[in-house]
CSV table of C-alpha atoms in Angstrom, one decimal:
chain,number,residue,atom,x,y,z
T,1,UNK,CA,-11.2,-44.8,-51.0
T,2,UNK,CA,-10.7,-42.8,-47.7
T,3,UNK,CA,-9.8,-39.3,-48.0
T,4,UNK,CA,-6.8,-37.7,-46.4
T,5,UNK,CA,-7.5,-35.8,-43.4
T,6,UNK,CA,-6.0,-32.3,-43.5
T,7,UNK,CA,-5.6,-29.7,-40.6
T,8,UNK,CA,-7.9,-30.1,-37.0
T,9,UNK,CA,-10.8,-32.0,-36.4
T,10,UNK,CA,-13.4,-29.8,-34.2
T,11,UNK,CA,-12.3,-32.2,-31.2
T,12,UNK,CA,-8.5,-31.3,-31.6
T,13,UNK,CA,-9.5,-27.3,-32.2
T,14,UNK,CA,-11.3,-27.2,-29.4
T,15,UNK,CA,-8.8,-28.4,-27.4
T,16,UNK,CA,-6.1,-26.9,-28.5
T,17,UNK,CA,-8.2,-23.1,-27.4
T,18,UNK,CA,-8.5,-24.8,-24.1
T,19,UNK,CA,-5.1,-25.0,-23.7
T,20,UNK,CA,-4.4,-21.6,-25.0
T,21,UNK,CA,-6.9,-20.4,-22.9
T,22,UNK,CA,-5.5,-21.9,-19.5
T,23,UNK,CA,-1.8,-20.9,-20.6
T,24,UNK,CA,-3.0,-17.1,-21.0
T,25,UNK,CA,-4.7,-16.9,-17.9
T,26,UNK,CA,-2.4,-18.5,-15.8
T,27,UNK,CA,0.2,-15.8,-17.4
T,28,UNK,CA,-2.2,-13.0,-16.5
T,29,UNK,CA,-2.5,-14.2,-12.8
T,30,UNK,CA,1.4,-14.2,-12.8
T,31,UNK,CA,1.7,-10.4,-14.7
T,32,UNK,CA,-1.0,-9.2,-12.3
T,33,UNK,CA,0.9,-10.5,-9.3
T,34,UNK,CA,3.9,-9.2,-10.8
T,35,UNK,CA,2.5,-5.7,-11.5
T,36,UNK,CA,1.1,-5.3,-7.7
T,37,UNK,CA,4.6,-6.5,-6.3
T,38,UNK,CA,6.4,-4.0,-8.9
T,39,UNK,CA,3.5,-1.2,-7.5
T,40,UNK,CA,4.1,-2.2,-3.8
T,41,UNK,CA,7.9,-1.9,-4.0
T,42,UNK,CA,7.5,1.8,-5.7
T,43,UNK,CA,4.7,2.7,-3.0
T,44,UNK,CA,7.4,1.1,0.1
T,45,UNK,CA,10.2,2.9,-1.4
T,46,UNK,CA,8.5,6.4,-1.6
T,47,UNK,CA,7.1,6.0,2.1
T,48,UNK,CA,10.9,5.1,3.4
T,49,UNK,CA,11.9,8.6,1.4
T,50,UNK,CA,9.1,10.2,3.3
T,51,UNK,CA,10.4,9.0,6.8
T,52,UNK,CA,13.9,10.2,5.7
T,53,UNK,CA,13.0,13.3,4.9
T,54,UNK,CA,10.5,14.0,8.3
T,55,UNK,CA,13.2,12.4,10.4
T,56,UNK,CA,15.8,15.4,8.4
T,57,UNK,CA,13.0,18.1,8.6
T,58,UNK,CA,12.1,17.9,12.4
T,59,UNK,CA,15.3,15.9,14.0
T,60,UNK,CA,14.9,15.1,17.4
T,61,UNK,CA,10.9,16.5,17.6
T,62,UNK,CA,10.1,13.1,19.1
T,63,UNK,CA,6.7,13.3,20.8
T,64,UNK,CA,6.6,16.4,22.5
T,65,UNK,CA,6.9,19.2,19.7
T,66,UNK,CA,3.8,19.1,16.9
T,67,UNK,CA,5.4,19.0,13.8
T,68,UNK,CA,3.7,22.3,12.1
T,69,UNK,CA,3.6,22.8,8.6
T,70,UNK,CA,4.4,18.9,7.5
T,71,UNK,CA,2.1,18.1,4.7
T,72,UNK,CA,2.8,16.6,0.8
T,73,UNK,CA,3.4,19.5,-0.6
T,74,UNK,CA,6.7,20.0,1.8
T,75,UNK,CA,7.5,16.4,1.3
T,76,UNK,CA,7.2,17.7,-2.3
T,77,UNK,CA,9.5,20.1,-2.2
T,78,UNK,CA,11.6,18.3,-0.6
T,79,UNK,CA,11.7,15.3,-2.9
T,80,UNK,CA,11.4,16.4,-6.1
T,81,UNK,CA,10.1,13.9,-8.4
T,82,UNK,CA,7.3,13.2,-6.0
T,83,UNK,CA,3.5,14.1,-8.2
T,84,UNK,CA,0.9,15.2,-6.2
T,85,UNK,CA,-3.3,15.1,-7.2
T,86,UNK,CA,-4.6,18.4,-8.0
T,87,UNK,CA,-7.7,17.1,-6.1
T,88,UNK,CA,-6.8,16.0,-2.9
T,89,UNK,CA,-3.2,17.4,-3.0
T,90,UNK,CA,-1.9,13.8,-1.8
T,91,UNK,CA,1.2,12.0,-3.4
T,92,UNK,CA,0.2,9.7,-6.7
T,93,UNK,CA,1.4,6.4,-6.6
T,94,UNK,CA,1.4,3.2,-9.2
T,95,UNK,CA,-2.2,1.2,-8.6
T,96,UNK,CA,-4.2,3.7,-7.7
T,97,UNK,CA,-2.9,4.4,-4.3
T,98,UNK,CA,-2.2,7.8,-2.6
T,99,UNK,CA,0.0,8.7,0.3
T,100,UNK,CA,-0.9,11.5,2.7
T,101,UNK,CA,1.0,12.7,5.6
T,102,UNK,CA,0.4,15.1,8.1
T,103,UNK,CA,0.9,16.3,11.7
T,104,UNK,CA,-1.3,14.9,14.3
T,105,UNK,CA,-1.9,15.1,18.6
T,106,UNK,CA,-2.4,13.0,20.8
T,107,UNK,CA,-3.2,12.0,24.4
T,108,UNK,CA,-1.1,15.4,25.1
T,109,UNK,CA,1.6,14.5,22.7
T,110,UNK,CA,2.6,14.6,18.8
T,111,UNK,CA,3.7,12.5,15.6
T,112,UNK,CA,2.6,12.5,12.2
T,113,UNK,CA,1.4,9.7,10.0
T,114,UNK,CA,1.3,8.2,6.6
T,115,UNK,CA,-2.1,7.7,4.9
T,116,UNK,CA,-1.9,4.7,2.1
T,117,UNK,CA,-5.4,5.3,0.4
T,118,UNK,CA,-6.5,2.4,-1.8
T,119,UNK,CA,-4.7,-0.6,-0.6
T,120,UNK,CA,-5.9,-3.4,-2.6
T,121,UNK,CA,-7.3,-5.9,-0.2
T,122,UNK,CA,-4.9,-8.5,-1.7
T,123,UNK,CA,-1.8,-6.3,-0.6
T,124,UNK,CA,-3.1,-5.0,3.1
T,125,UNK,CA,-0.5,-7.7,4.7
T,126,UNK,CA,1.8,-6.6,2.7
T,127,UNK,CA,1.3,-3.3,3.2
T,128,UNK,CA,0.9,-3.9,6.8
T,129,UNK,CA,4.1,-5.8,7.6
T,130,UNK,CA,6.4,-3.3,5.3
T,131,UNK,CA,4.6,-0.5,7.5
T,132,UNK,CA,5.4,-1.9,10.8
T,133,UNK,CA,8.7,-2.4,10.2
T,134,UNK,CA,10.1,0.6,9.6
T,135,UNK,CA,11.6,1.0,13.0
T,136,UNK,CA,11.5,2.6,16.5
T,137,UNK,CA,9.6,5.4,15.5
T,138,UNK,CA,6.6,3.5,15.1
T,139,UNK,CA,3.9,4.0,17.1
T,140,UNK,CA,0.3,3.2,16.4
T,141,UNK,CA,-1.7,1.9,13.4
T,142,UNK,CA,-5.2,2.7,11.9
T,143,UNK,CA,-7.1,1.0,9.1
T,144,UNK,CA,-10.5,1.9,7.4
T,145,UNK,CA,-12.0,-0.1,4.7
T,146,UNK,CA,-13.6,1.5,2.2
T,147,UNK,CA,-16.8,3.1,3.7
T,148,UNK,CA,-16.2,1.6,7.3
T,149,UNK,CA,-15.0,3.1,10.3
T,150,UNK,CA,-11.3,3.0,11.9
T,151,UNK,CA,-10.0,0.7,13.6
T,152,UNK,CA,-6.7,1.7,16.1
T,153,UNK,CA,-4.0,-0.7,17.0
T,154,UNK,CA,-1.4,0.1,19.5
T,155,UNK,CA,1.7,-2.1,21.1
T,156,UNK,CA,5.0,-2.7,20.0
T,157,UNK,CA,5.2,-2.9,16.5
T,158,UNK,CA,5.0,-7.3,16.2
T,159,UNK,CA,1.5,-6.1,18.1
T,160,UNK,CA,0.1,-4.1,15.9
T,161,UNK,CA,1.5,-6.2,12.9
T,162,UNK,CA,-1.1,-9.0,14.2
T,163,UNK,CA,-3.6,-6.6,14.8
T,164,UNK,CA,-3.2,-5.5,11.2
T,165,UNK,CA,-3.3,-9.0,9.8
T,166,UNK,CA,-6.2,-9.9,11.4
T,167,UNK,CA,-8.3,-6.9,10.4
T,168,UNK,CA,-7.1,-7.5,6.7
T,169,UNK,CA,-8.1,-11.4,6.9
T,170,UNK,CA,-12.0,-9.9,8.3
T,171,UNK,CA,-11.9,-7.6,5.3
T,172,UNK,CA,-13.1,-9.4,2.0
T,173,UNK,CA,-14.0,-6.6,-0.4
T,174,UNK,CA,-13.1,-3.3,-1.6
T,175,UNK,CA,-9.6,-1.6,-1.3
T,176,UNK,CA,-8.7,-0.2,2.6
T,177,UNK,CA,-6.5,2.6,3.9
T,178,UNK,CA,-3.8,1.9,6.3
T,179,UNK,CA,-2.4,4.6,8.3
T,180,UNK,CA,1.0,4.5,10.4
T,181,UNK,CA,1.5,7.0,13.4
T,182,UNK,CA,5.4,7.8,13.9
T,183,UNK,CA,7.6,10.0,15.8
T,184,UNK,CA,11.0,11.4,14.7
C-alpha cells in the first residue's frame, strides 16, 4: 500500500522560502528606494523654502553686500516648522541629512550657501542635479566626502552639474556633503 502524501516535501519547502525570500527582498530594494525618493523630495522642498525666504530677507543683495546675520536659526524663525539640532544648530532633515546656511566672501564679493551634510552616496546626482537647478542665482558648487577634502566647481550651472556627477561617480563609499553658493 503506498501512503498518502500530506503537506511539503523538504524539496517543495525549501523552495517555496526561496521564493519568499527573493519576493521580500526585491520589496525591500523597492521601499528603500522609495523611502530615499520620499526623503529627497522633503530635503529639495525645504532647500527651495530656504531660497525663498533669503531671496525675501535680503532682496536685491546680489554679490556686493554680505548678507550678515543669515544663519538656521533666522531661516527658523522665519519658517516655522523648520527643527533645528541642539548640537550643531543645523536644520534636521528625513535620512539623516542636515542643511546649513550661512553667509560667505569671496574673491571681493558675497553669497551664501546651503550645506547638505550626509548625502547618501546613492542620492549625490540627485542631489546635485536638483541643486543646480534652482536658477540664476547659482553660482558655485563644493563637495566633500566624508573625511576628504573639498572639491570646488565653478561655470554655468550645466558645468558644474558635470562637475558634480563626476565627483559623485569617483566617490564609492560613505555619505558626502554638497554645498551650493548663491546670490539673491
Amino acid at each position: 500500500m503506498y501512503k498518502t502524501q500530506r503537506g511539503l516535501s523538504l524539496i517543495e519547502a525549501a523552495m517555496v522560502l526561496a521564493l519568499a525570500a527573493i519576493v521580500i527582498s526585491g520589496s525591500m530594494y523597492y521601499y528603500q528606494m522609495a523611502k530615499e525618493n520620499e526623503n529627497r523630495n522633503e530635503v529639495m522642498t525645504t532647500v527651495m523654502n530656504i531660497i525663498a525666504t533669503v531671496n525675501k530677507l535680503y532682496i536685491d543683495y546680489g554679490f556686493y553686500k554680505p548678507y550678515t546675520g543669515l544663519s538656521p536659526a533666522l531661516i527658523q524663525d522665519a519658517i516655522p516648522n523648520i527643527k533645528l539640532d541642539k548640537h550643531n544648530g543645523y536644520i534636521i532633515q528625513p535620512g539623516g541629512i542636515y542643511i546649513n546656511v550661512e553667509p560667505m566672501s569671496q574673491n571681493g564679493g558675497y553669497l551664501y550657501t546651503i550645506e547638505l551634510h550626509n548625502v547618501p552616496i546613492s542620492q549625490c546626482e540627485n542631489y546635485s542635479t536638483m541643486l543646480t537647478a534652482i536658477g540664476g542665482n547659482f553660482k558655485k558648487a563644493w563637495i566633500g566626502p566624508t573625511g576628504q577634502g573639498w572639491y570646488p566647481f565653478n561655470g554655468t550651472p550645466q558645468a558644474i552639474r558635470a562637475q558634480l556627477f563626476g565627483a559623485c561617480q569617483g566617490i564609492t563609499q560613505g555619505t558626502v556633503t554638497i554645498v551650493a553658493g548663491l546670490i539673491t
